[in-house]
mmCIF file of C-alpha atoms in Angstrom:
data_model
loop_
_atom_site.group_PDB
_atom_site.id
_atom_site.type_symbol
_atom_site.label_atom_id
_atom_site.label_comp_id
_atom_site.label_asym_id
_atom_site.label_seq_id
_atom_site.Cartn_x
_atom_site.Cartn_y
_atom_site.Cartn_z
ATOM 1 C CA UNK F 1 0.339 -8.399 -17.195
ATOM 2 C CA UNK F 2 0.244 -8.005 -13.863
ATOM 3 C CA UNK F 3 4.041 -6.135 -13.684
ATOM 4 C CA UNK F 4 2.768 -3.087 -15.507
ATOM 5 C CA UNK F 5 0.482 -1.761 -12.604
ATOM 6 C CA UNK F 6 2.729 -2.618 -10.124
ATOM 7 C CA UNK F 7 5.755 -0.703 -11.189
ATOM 8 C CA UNK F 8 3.384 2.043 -11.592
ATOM 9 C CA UNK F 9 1.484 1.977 -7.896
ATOM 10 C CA UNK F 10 5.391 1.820 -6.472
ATOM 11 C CA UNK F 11 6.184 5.117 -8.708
ATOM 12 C CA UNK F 12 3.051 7.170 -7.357
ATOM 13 C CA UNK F 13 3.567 5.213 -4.248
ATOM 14 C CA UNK F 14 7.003 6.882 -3.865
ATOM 15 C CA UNK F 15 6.316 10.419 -4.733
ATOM 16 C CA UNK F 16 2.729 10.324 -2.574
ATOM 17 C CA UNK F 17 4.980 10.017 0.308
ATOM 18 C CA UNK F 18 7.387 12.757 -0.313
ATOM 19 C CA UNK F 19 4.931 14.880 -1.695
ATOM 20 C CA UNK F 20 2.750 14.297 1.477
ATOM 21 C CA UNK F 21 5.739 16.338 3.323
ATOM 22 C CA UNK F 22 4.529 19.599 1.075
ATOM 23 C CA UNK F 23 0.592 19.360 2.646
ATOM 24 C CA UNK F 24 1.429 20.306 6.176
ATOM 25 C CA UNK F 25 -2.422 18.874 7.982
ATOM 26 C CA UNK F 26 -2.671 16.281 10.924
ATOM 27 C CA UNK F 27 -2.830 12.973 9.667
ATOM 28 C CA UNK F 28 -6.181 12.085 9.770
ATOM 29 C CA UNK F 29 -7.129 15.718 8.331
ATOM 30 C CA UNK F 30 -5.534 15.211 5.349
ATOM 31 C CA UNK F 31 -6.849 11.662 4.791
ATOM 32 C CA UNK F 32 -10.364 13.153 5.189
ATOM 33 C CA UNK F 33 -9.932 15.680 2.920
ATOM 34 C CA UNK F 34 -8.278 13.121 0.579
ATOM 35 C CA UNK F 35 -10.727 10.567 0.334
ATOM 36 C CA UNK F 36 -13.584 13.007 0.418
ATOM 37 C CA UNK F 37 -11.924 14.617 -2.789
ATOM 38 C CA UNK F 38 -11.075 11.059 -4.274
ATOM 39 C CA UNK F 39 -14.575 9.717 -3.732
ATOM 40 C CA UNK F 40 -15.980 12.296 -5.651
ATOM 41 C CA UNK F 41 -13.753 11.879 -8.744
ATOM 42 C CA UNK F 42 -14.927 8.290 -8.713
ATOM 43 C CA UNK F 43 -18.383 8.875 -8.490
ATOM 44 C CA UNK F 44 -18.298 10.995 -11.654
ATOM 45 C CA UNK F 45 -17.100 7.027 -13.247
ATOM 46 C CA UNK F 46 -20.225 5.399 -11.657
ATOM 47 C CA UNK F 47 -23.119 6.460 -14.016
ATOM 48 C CA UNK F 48 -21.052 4.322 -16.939
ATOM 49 C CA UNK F 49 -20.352 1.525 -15.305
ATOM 50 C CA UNK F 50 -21.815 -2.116 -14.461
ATOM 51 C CA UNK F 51 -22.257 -2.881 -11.147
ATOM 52 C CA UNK F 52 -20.815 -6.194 -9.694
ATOM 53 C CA UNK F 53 -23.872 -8.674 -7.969
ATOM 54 C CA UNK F 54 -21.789 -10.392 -5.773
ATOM 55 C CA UNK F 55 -22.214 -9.063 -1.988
ATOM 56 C CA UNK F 56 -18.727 -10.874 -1.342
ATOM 57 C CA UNK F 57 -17.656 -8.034 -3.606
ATOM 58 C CA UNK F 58 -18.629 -5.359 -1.795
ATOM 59 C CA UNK F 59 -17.802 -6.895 1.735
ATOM 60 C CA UNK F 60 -14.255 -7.390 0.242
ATOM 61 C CA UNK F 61 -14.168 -3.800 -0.414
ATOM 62 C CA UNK F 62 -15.656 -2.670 2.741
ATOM 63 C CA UNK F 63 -13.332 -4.290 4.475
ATOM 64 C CA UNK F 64 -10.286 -3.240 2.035
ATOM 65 C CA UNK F 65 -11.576 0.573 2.732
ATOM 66 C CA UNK F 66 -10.988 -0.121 6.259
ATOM 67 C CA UNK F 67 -7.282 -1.294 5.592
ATOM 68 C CA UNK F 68 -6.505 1.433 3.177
ATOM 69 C CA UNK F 69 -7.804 4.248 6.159
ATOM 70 C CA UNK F 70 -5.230 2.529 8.488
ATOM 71 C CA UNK F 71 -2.608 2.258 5.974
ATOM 72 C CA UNK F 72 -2.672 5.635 4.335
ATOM 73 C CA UNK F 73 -3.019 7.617 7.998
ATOM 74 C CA UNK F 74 -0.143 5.747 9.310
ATOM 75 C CA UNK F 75 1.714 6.418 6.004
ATOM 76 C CA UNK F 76 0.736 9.920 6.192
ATOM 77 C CA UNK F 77 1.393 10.413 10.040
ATOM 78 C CA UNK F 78 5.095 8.375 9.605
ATOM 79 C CA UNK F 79 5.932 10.487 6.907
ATOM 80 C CA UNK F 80 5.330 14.049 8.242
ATOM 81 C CA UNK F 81 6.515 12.920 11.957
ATOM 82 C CA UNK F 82 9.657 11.291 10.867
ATOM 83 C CA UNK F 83 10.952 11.109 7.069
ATOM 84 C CA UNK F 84 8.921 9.513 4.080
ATOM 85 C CA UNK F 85 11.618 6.720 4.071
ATOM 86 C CA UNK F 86 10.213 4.656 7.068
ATOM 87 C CA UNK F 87 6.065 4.783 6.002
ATOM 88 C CA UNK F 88 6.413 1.801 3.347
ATOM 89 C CA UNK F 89 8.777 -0.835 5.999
ATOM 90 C CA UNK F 90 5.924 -2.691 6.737
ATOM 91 C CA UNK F 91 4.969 -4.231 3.265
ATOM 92 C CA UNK F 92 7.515 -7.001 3.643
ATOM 93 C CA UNK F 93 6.074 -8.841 6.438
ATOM 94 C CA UNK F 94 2.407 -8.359 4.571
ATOM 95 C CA UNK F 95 4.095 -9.902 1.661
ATOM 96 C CA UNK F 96 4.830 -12.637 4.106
ATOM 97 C CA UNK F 97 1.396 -13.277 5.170
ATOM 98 C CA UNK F 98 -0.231 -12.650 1.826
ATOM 99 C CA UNK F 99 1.912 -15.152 0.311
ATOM 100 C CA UNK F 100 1.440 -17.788 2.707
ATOM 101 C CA UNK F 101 -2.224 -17.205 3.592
ATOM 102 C CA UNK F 102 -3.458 -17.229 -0.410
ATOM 103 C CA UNK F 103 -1.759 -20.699 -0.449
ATOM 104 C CA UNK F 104 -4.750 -21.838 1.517
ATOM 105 C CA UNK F 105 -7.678 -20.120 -1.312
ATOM 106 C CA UNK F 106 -5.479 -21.214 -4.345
ATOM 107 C CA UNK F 107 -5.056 -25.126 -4.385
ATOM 108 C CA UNK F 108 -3.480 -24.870 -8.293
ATOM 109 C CA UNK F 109 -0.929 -22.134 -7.063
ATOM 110 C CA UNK F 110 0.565 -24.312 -4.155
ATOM 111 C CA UNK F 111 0.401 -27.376 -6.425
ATOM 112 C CA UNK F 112 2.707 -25.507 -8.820
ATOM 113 C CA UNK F 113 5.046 -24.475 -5.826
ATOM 114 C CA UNK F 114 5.122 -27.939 -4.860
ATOM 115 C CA UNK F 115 6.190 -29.598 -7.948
ATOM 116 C CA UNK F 116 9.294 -26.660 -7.950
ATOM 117 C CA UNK F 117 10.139 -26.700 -4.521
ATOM 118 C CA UNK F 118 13.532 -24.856 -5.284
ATOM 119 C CA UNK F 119 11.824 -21.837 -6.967
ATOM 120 C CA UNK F 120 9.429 -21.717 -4.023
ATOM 121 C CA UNK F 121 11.821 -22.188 -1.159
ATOM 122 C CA UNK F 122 13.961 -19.205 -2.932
ATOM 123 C CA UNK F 123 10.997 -17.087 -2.782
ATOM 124 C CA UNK F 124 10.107 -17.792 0.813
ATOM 125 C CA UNK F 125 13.688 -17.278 1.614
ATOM 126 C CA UNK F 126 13.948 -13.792 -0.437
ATOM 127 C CA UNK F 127 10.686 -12.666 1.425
ATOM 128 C CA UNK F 128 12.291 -13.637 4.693
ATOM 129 C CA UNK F 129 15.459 -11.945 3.913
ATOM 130 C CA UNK F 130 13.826 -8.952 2.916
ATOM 131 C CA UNK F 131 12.438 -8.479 6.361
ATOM 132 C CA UNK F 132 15.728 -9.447 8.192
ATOM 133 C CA UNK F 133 16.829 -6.329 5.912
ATOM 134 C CA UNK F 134 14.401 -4.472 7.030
ATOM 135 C CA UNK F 135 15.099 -4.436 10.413
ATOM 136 C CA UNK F 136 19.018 -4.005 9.626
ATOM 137 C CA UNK F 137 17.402 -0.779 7.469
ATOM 138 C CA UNK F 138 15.417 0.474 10.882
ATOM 139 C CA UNK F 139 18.250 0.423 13.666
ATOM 140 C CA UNK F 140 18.364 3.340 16.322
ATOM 141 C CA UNK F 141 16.695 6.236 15.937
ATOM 142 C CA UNK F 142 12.963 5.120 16.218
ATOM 143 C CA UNK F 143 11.183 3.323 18.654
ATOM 144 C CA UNK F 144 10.989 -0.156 18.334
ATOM 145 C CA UNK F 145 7.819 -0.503 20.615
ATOM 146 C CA UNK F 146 5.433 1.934 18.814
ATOM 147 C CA UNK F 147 6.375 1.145 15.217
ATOM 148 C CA UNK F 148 5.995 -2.419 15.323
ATOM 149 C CA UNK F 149 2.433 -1.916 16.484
ATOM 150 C CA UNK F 150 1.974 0.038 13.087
ATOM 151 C CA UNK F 151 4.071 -2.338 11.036
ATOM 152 C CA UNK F 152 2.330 -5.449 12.411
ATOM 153 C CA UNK F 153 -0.883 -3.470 12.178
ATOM 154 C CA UNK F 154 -0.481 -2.671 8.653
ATOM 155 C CA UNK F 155 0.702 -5.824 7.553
ATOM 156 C CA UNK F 156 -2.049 -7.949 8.581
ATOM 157 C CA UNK F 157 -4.748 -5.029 6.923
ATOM 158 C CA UNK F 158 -2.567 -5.319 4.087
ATOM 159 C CA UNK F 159 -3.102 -9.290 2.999
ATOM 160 C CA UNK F 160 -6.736 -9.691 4.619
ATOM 161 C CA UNK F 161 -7.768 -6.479 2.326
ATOM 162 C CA UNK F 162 -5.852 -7.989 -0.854
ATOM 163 C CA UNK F 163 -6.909 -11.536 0.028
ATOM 164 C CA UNK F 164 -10.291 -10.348 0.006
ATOM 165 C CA UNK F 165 -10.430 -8.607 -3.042
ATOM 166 C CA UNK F 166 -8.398 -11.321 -5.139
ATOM 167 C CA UNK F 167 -11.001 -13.921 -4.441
ATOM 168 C CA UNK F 168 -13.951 -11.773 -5.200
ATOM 169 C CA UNK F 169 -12.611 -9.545 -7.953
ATOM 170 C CA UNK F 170 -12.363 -9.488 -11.756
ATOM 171 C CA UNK F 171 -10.190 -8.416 -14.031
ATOM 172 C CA UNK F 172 -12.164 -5.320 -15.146
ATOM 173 C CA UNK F 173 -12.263 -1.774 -15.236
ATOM 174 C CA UNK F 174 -15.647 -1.390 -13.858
ATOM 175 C CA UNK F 175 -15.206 -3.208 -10.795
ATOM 176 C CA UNK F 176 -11.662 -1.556 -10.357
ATOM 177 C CA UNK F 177 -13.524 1.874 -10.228
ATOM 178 C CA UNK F 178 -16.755 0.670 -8.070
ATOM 179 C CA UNK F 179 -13.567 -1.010 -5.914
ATOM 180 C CA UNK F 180 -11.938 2.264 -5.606
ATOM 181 C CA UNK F 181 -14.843 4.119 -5.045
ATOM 182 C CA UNK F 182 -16.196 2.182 -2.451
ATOM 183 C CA UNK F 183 -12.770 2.182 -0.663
ATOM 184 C CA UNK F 184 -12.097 5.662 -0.316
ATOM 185 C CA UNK F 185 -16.169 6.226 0.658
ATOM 186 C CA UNK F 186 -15.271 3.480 3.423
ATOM 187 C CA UNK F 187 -12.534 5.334 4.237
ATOM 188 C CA UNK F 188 -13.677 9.004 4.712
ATOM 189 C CA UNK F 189 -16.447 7.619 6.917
ATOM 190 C CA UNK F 190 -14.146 5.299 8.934
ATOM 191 C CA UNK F 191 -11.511 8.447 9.414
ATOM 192 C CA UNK F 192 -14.396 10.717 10.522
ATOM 193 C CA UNK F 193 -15.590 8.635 12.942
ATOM 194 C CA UNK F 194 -12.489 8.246 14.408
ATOM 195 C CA UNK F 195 -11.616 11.681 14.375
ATOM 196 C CA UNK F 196 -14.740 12.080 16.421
ATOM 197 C CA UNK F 197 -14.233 9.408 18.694
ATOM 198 C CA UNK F 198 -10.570 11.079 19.154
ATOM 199 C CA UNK F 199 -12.651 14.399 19.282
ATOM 200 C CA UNK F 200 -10.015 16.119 16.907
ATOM 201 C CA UNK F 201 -11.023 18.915 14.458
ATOM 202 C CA UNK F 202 -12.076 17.859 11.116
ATOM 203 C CA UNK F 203 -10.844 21.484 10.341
ATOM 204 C CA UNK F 204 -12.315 23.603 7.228
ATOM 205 C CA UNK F 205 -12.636 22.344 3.878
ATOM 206 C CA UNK F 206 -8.721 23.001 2.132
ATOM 207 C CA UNK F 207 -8.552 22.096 -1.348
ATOM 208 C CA UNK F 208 -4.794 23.582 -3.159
ATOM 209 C CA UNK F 209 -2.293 22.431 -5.695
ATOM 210 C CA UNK F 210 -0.765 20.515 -3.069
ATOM 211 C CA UNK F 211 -3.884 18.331 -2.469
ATOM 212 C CA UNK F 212 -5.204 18.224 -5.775
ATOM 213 C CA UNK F 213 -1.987 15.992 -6.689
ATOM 214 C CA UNK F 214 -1.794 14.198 -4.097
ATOM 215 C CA UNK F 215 -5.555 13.059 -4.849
ATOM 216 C CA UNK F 216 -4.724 12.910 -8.453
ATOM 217 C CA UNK F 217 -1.916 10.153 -7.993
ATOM 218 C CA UNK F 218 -3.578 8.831 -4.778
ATOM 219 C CA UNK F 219 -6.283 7.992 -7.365
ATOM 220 C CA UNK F 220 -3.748 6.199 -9.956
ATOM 221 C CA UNK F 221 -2.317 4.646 -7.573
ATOM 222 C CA UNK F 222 -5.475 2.804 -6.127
ATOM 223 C CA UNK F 223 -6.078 1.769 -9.606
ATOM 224 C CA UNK F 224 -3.202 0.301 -10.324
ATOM 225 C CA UNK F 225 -2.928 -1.319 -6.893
ATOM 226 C CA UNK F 226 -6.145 -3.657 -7.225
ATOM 227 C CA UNK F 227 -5.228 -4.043 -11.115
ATOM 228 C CA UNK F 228 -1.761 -5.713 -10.120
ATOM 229 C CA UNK F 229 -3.436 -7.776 -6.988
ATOM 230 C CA UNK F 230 -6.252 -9.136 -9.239
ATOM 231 C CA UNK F 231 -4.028 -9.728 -12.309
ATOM 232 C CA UNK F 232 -0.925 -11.703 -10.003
ATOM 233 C CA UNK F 233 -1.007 -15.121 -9.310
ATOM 234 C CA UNK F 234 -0.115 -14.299 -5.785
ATOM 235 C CA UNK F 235 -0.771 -11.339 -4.496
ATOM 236 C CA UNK F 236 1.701 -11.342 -2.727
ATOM 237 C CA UNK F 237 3.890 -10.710 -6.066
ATOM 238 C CA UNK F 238 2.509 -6.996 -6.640
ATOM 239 C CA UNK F 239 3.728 -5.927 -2.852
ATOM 240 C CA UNK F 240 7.040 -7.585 -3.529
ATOM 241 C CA UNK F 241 7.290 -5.008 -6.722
ATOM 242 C CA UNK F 242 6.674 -2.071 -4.046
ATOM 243 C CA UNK F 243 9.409 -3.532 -1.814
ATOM 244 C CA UNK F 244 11.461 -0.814 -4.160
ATOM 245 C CA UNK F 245 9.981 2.181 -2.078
ATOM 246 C CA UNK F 246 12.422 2.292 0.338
ATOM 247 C CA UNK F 247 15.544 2.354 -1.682
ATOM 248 C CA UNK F 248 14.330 4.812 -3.608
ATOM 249 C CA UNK F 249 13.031 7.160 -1.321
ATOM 250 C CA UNK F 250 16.145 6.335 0.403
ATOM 251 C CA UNK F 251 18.293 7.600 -2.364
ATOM 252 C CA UNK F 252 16.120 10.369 -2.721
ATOM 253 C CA UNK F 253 16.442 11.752 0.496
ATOM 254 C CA UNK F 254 20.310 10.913 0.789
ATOM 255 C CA UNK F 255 21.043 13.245 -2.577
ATOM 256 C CA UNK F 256 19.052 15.918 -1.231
ATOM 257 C CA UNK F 257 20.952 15.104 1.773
ATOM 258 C CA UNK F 258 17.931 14.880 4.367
ATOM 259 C CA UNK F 259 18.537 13.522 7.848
ATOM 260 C CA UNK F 260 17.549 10.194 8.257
ATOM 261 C CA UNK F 261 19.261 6.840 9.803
ATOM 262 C CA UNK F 262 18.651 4.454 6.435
ATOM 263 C CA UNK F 263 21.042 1.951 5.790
ATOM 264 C CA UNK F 264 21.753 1.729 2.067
ATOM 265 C CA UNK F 265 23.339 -1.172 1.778
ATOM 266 C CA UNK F 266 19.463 -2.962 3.517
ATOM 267 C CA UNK F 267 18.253 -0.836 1.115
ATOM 268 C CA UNK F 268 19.638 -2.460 -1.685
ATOM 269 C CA UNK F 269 19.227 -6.002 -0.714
ATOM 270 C CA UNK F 270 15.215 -5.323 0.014
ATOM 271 C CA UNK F 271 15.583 -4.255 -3.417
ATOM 272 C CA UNK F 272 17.257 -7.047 -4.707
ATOM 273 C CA UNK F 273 15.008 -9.109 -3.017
ATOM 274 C CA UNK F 274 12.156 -7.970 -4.667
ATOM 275 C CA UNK F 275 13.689 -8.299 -8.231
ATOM 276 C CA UNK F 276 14.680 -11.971 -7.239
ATOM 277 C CA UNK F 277 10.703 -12.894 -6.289
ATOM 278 C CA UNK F 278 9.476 -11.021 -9.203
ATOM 279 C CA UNK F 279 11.634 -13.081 -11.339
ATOM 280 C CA UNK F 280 11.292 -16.248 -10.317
ATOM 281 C CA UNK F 281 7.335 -15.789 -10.078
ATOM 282 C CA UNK F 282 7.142 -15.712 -13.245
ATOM 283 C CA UNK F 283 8.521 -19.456 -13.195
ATOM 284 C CA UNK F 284 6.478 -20.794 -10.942
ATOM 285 C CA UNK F 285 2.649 -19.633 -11.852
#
């Protein structure tokens, strides 16, 4: 049941980027730090675990580390720059691509859109709308320029990484944890080299109650992230499910009455969106 890890990963995907406003590093610091700590509490899994044998395996999650390092700085750097509300926006256009681009791997799944071309057309449409809403949710206040770089960015990471990994993973607990291992290893290496190339600090070694839970769910949340991607017949289906994110964090930062520039009402129909393609998913594959 591929619902189950998705609702989770948009719960710890919610409070990672609130409680990313308590660790005050640079961005690419803290994801360092992060993945350094995170790598390590995966490789205390790896001694009881089977190793995959396909090489498109690991090349899926090579290149899925190098999405997740992009992803999770620019989440990071959005969120302490601006206000955690704004560092999920980009997940409906990857929903968008995912969607379409996994049509071309999975013959069966556009077969079944096909032969209900009203379900499928609704979803296309919802995913569309959600975007228009999106860009209702974003007006003034932020530069249009540099954040579409990161959304567009993102996006396109986003579905070639879960792409990737749906067509060479398996629904099973020991390639979930050699998955997440290998991602985060991918990603400390990938963020120090760019920290070098960017000659910033790597700064000394910082390990608190504020990082040790945001590692903790950072963890969780990886694992239930490839769980809902390998278990959905899209994958496409488990980022509509974290299309929530910015409603909530929206009404999160609204009752603790944070300043911010979020439309509600976008919120909402992002939200409702979501809800509609989750539903009707269920109808179609």
């Amino acid at each position: 049941m591929w619902l189950i890890p998705a609702v989770l990963c948009l719960l710890f995907l919610c409070f990672m980027t609130v409680w990313n406003q308590r660790v005050r590093m640079p961005a690419l610091q803290l994801n360092l730090w992060r993945c350094l700590y995170i790598s390590l509490l995966f490789a205390l899994t790896l001694p009881f675990v089977d190793f995959p044998t396909d090489i498109h395996f690991y090349i899926s999650a090579f290149v899925a580390g190098l999405a997740s390092m992009t992803v999770s700085t620019s989440l990071f750097y959005t969120a302490r720059e601006h206000s955690a509300h704004i560092a999920s926006l980009y997940m409906p256009l990857a929903m968008i691509f995912t969607f379409v681009t996994w049509l071309f791997f999975d013959p069966a799944l556009l077969d079944a859109y096909i032969s209900m071309p009203f379900k499928a057309a609704l979803i296309f449409i919802a995913m569309v709308v959600a975007n228009i809403a999106v860009i209702k949710m974003r007006h003034i206040r932020f530069t249009h320029t540099s954040f579409l770089g990161l959304v567009l960015l993102n996006a396109g990471m986003i579905a070639v990484s879960q792409i990737l990994v749906k067509g060479s993973a398996q629904n099973s607990l020991d390639m979930v944890l050699v998955l997440s291992f290998i991602v985060f290893v991918v990603q400390a290496i990938a963020t120090w080299l760019w920290m070098l190339v960017r000659r910033e600090d790597v700064g000394a070694a910082l390990f608190n109650k504020n990082i040790a839970v945001l590692c903790i769910v950072s963890a969780l949340s990886c694992i239930c992230s490839w769980y809902a991607v390998i278990l959905a017949p899209n994958p496409s289906y488990s980022i509509a499910v974290l299309l929530g994110a910015p409603f909530i964090l929206t009404l999160y930062h609204r009752y603790y009455k944070h300043d911010i520039s979020q439309s509600l009402k976008a919120g909402a129909v992002i939200t409702l969106c979501s809800l509609l393609i989750v539903i009707l998913s269920f109808g179609v594959a």
